[in-house]
Amino acid sequence: GNSVTQMEGPVTLSEEAFLTINCTYTATGYPSLFWYVQYPGEGLQLLLKATKADDKGSNKGFEATYRKETTSFHLEKGSVQVSDSAVYFCALSDRSQGAQKLVFGQGTRLTINP
Amino acid sequence: DVKVTQSSRYLVKRTGEKVFLECVQDMDHENMFWYRQDPGLGLRLIYFSYDVKMKEKGDIPEGYSVSREKKERFSLILESASTNQTSMYLCASSLPGTGVGNYGYTFGSGTRLTVV
């Protein structure tokens, strides 16, 4: 079946540090891949997405590249801010299976210290 | 601005009460979902619906039911609330079929339910 594995948190960084949150997936078809962000006390918001291999999604300084050869979609940001403190979820949708649901990773809590 | 609106941000209920959590979306989405979120357990799917009057069980449906009488509204019902149902509840909606892969879900802001 389809699954998403994220690096375990929590992750704590200093402001202006480089961020990587690892995400790998297992899918039987051709998934779309997503990163969602959840700020404290809020619901999830779509951060970025990629719908086919080698696509790069980007938003708010965050980037992730869809790597079919390594089945990965790692989230990166060059210089994090305190306001980036949140929980980040990687997710996939496997269109070839006719699935209409997203499969989520467990989430990674990120804390940025000033 | 398109929205998924959950009726309450915070709710406190007593054990044994019947609890209704309401979710309304204004995007004309066919698909709607209810998740609960607990520390260390991620998002767990309770119920979902692909059409009016249609419902399907997710991974943890026990103790819950749902109602979808209109396309825009999806209600989660706790038949007899228990303390182990204290959690953050998240509603989401999406387009059908390939729309999920192209656009993902839109989530509401969540309802933090405490059962005492």
CSV table of C-alpha atoms in Angstrom, one decimal:
chain,number,residue,atom,x,y,z
A,1,GLY,CA,0.0,0.0,0.0
A,2,ASN,CA,0.9,3.7,-0.1
A,3,SER,CA,2.8,5.2,2.8
A,4,VAL,CA,4.8,8.3,3.7
A,5,THR,CA,7.7,8.3,6.1
A,6,GLN,CA,9.0,11.6,7.6
A,7,MET,CA,12.1,12.2,9.7
A,8,GLU,CA,11.2,12.1,13.4
A,9,GLY,CA,11.1,15.3,15.3
A,10,PRO,CA,11.2,17.4,17.1
A,11,VAL,CA,13.7,19.5,15.2
A,12,THR,CA,15.2,22.5,16.8
A,13,LEU,CA,17.3,25.1,14.9
A,14,SER,CA,18.6,28.6,15.4
A,15,GLU,CA,17.3,31.4,13.3
A,16,GLU,CA,19.0,31.7,9.8
A,17,ALA,CA,20.0,28.0,9.9
A,18,PHE,CA,19.5,25.7,6.9
A,19,LEU,CA,16.5,23.4,7.2
A,20,THR,CA,16.0,19.9,5.7
A,21,ILE,CA,13.0,17.7,6.7
A,22,ASN,CA,13.2,14.3,5.0
A,23,CYS,CA,10.2,12.6,3.4
A,24,THR,CA,10.2,9.3,1.5
A,25,TYR,CA,7.2,7.5,0.1
A,26,THR,CA,6.0,4.2,-1.1
A,27,ALA,CA,3.4,4.2,-3.9
A,28,THR,CA,2.2,1.7,-6.4
A,29,GLY,CA,1.5,4.3,-9.1
A,30,TYR,CA,2.3,7.9,-9.9
A,31,PRO,CA,1.7,10.0,-6.9
A,32,SER,CA,1.4,13.7,-6.4
A,33,LEU,CA,3.3,14.9,-3.4
A,34,PHE,CA,2.5,17.7,-0.9
A,35,TRP,CA,3.9,19.5,2.1
A,36,TYR,CA,1.4,20.9,4.6
A,37,VAL,CA,2.2,23.2,7.5
A,38,GLN,CA,0.3,23.5,10.7
A,39,TYR,CA,1.0,26.6,12.9
A,40,PRO,CA,0.1,26.4,16.6
A,41,GLY,CA,-3.6,26.0,17.2
A,42,GLU,CA,-4.5,26.0,13.5
A,43,GLY,CA,-5.5,23.6,10.8
A,44,LEU,CA,-3.2,22.4,8.1
A,45,GLN,CA,-2.3,24.7,5.2
A,46,LEU,CA,-0.9,23.6,1.8
A,47,LEU,CA,2.7,24.8,1.6
A,48,LEU,CA,3.8,23.4,-1.7
A,49,LYS,CA,3.2,20.5,-4.1
A,50,ALA,CA,4.6,18.6,-7.1
A,51,THR,CA,2.6,16.5,-9.4
A,52,LYS,CA,5.2,14.6,-11.4
A,53,ALA,CA,8.8,13.5,-11.2
A,54,ASP,CA,11.5,16.2,-11.2
A,55,ASP,CA,9.0,18.9,-10.5
A,56,LYS,CA,10.0,21.4,-7.8
A,57,GLY,CA,7.4,22.9,-5.6
A,58,SER,CA,8.2,26.2,-3.8
A,59,ASN,CA,6.5,28.7,-1.6
A,60,LYS,CA,7.6,31.2,1.2
A,61,GLY,CA,11.2,30.3,0.7
A,62,PHE,CA,10.6,26.5,1.1
A,63,GLU,CA,11.4,24.1,-1.7
A,64,ALA,CA,11.0,20.4,-2.4
A,65,THR,CA,11.9,18.4,-5.5
A,66,TYR,CA,10.0,15.2,-6.5
A,67,ARG,CA,12.7,12.5,-6.9
A,68,LYS,CA,11.3,9.4,-8.4
A,69,GLU,CA,14.6,7.5,-8.3
A,70,THR,CA,14.9,7.9,-4.6
A,71,THR,CA,11.2,8.1,-3.9
A,72,SER,CA,11.8,11.3,-1.9
A,73,PHE,CA,10.3,14.8,-1.5
A,74,HIS,CA,12.6,16.5,1.1
A,75,LEU,CA,11.6,19.9,2.3
A,76,GLU,CA,14.3,22.6,2.4
A,77,LYS,CA,14.7,26.2,3.3
A,78,GLY,CA,18.0,28.2,3.2
A,79,SER,CA,17.4,30.4,6.2
A,80,VAL,CA,14.7,29.7,8.7
A,81,GLN,CA,12.9,32.3,10.8
A,82,VAL,CA,11.2,32.0,14.2
A,83,SER,CA,7.9,32.3,12.4
A,84,ASP,CA,8.6,29.0,10.6
A,85,SER,CA,8.0,27.2,13.9
A,86,ALA,CA,5.2,24.7,13.1
A,87,VAL,CA,4.4,21.1,12.4
A,88,TYR,CA,5.1,20.0,8.8
A,89,PHE,CA,3.3,17.1,7.1
A,90,CYS,CA,4.4,15.3,3.9
A,91,ALA,CA,1.5,13.6,2.0
A,92,LEU,CA,0.8,11.8,-1.2
A,93,SER,CA,-2.1,11.1,-3.5
A,94,ASP,CA,-1.8,8.1,-5.8
A,95,ARG,CA,-3.9,9.0,-8.8
A,96,SER,CA,-3.3,5.8,-10.7
A,97,GLN,CA,-5.1,3.8,-8.0
A,98,GLY,CA,-8.2,6.0,-8.3
A,99,ALA,CA,-7.6,7.1,-4.8
A,100,GLN,CA,-9.3,10.2,-3.6
A,101,LYS,CA,-7.6,10.4,-0.2
A,102,LEU,CA,-4.2,11.8,0.8
A,103,VAL,CA,-1.9,9.6,2.8
A,104,PHE,CA,0.0,11.6,5.4
A,105,GLY,CA,3.3,11.2,7.2
A,106,GLN,CA,3.4,11.5,11.0
A,107,GLY,CA,4.4,15.1,11.0
A,108,THR,CA,7.7,16.8,12.1
A,109,ARG,CA,7.6,19.5,14.7
A,110,LEU,CA,10.0,22.3,14.0
A,111,THR,CA,11.1,24.9,16.5
A,112,ILE,CA,13.3,27.9,15.6
A,113,ASN,CA,15.1,29.7,18.4
A,114,PRO,CA,16.0,33.4,18.0
B,1,ASP,CA,-11.2,33.5,-0.2
B,2,VAL,CA,-12.3,29.9,-0.3
B,3,LYS,CA,-13.0,28.3,3.0
B,4,VAL,CA,-13.7,25.3,5.2
B,5,THR,CA,-15.3,26.5,8.3
B,6,GLN,CA,-15.6,24.5,11.5
B,7,SER,CA,-18.3,25.8,13.8
B,8,SER,CA,-16.3,25.9,17.1
B,9,ARG,CA,-12.6,26.4,17.8
B,10,TYR,CA,-12.9,25.1,21.4
B,11,LEU,CA,-15.5,22.9,22.9
B,12,VAL,CA,-15.9,21.4,26.4
B,13,LYS,CA,-18.4,18.6,26.8
B,14,ARG,CA,-19.4,16.2,29.6
B,15,THR,CA,-18.9,12.4,29.4
B,16,GLY,CA,-22.0,10.8,27.9
B,17,GLU,CA,-23.2,13.9,26.0
B,18,LYS,CA,-24.1,13.7,22.3
B,19,VAL,CA,-21.7,16.1,20.5
B,20,PHE,CA,-22.1,17.6,17.1
B,21,LEU,CA,-19.1,19.0,15.2
B,22,GLU,CA,-20.1,21.0,12.1
B,23,CYS,CA,-18.0,21.6,9.0
B,24,VAL,CA,-19.1,23.8,6.1
B,25,GLN,CA,-17.2,24.4,2.8
B,26,ASP,CA,-18.0,27.0,0.2
B,27,MET,CA,-15.9,25.5,-2.7
B,28,ASP,CA,-18.5,23.1,-4.1
B,29,HIS,CA,-16.2,20.2,-3.3
B,30,GLU,CA,-17.6,16.7,-3.6
B,31,ASN,CA,-15.2,15.1,-1.0
B,32,MET,CA,-15.2,15.8,2.7
B,33,PHE,CA,-13.2,14.2,5.5
B,34,TRP,CA,-13.0,14.2,9.3
B,35,TYR,CA,-9.6,13.5,11.0
B,36,ARG,CA,-8.5,13.6,14.6
B,37,GLN,CA,-5.1,14.6,15.6
B,38,ASP,CA,-3.3,13.5,18.8
B,39,PRO,CA,0.3,14.0,19.9
B,40,GLY,CA,2.6,11.3,18.5
B,41,LEU,CA,-0.2,9.7,16.4
B,42,GLY,CA,-0.4,12.1,13.5
B,43,LEU,CA,-3.7,12.5,11.6
B,44,ARG,CA,-6.1,9.6,11.8
B,45,LEU,CA,-9.1,9.4,9.4
B,46,ILE,CA,-12.4,8.9,11.1
B,47,TYR,CA,-15.0,9.1,8.3
B,48,PHE,CA,-15.2,10.5,4.7
B,49,SER,CA,-17.8,11.2,2.1
B,50,TYR,CA,-17.6,11.5,-1.7
B,51,ASP,CA,-21.1,12.7,-2.2
B,52,VAL,CA,-24.3,13.8,-0.5
B,53,LYS,CA,-25.8,11.1,1.7
B,54,MET,CA,-22.8,9.0,1.1
B,55,LYS,CA,-20.3,8.1,3.9
B,56,GLU,CA,-17.5,5.6,4.4
B,57,LYS,CA,-15.6,4.6,7.5
B,58,GLY,CA,-12.0,5.6,7.8
B,59,ASP,CA,-9.4,4.0,10.1
B,60,ILE,CA,-11.0,4.8,13.5
B,61,PRO,CA,-14.8,5.1,13.1
B,62,GLU,CA,-15.7,3.5,16.5
B,63,GLY,CA,-17.7,5.9,18.7
B,64,TYR,CA,-18.4,8.3,15.8
B,65,SER,CA,-21.0,8.8,13.1
B,66,VAL,CA,-21.4,11.3,10.4
B,67,SER,CA,-24.1,13.1,8.4
B,68,ARG,CA,-24.0,14.6,5.0
B,69,GLU,CA,-27.5,15.9,4.0
B,70,LYS,CA,-26.1,18.8,1.9
B,71,LYS,CA,-23.1,19.0,-0.3
B,72,GLU,CA,-21.5,21.8,1.6
B,73,ARG,CA,-22.0,20.4,5.2
B,74,PHE,CA,-20.4,17.4,6.8
B,75,SER,CA,-21.2,16.8,10.5
B,76,LEU,CA,-19.3,14.6,12.9
B,77,ILE,CA,-21.3,13.1,15.7
B,78,LEU,CA,-20.0,11.7,19.0
B,79,GLU,CA,-22.9,9.5,20.1
B,80,SER,CA,-21.8,9.4,23.7
B,81,ALA,CA,-18.7,11.4,24.4
B,82,SER,CA,-15.9,9.8,26.4
B,83,THR,CA,-12.7,11.2,27.8
B,84,ASN,CA,-10.6,9.3,25.2
B,85,GLN,CA,-12.3,11.4,22.5
B,86,THR,CA,-10.6,14.5,23.8
B,87,SER,CA,-8.6,15.6,20.8
B,88,MET,CA,-8.2,18.1,18.0
B,89,TYR,CA,-10.7,17.4,15.2
B,90,LEU,CA,-9.9,18.6,11.6
B,91,CYS,CA,-12.3,18.8,8.7
B,92,ALA,CA,-11.1,18.9,5.1
B,93,SER,CA,-12.6,19.0,1.6
B,94,SER,CA,-11.3,18.3,-1.9
B,95,LEU,CA,-12.3,18.0,-5.5
B,96,PRO,CA,-13.0,14.5,-6.7
B,97,GLY,CA,-10.8,12.1,-8.6
B,98,THR,CA,-7.7,13.7,-10.1
B,99,GLY,CA,-8.6,16.9,-8.3
B,100,VAL,CA,-7.1,15.5,-5.1
B,101,GLY,CA,-3.8,14.9,-6.9
B,102,ASN,CA,-3.8,18.3,-8.5
B,103,TYR,CA,-4.9,20.4,-5.6
B,104,GLY,CA,-4.8,18.4,-2.4
B,105,TYR,CA,-7.2,19.1,0.5
B,106,THR,CA,-8.4,22.4,2.1
B,107,PHE,CA,-8.5,22.1,5.9
B,108,GLY,CA,-10.6,23.9,8.4
B,109,SER,CA,-9.0,25.6,11.5
B,110,GLY,CA,-9.9,22.7,13.7
B,111,THR,CA,-12.0,22.1,16.8
B,112,ARG,CA,-10.2,21.3,20.1
B,113,LEU,CA,-12.7,19.2,22.0
B,114,THR,CA,-12.2,18.4,25.7
B,115,VAL,CA,-14.5,15.8,27.3
B,116,VAL,CA,-14.6,16.0,31.1
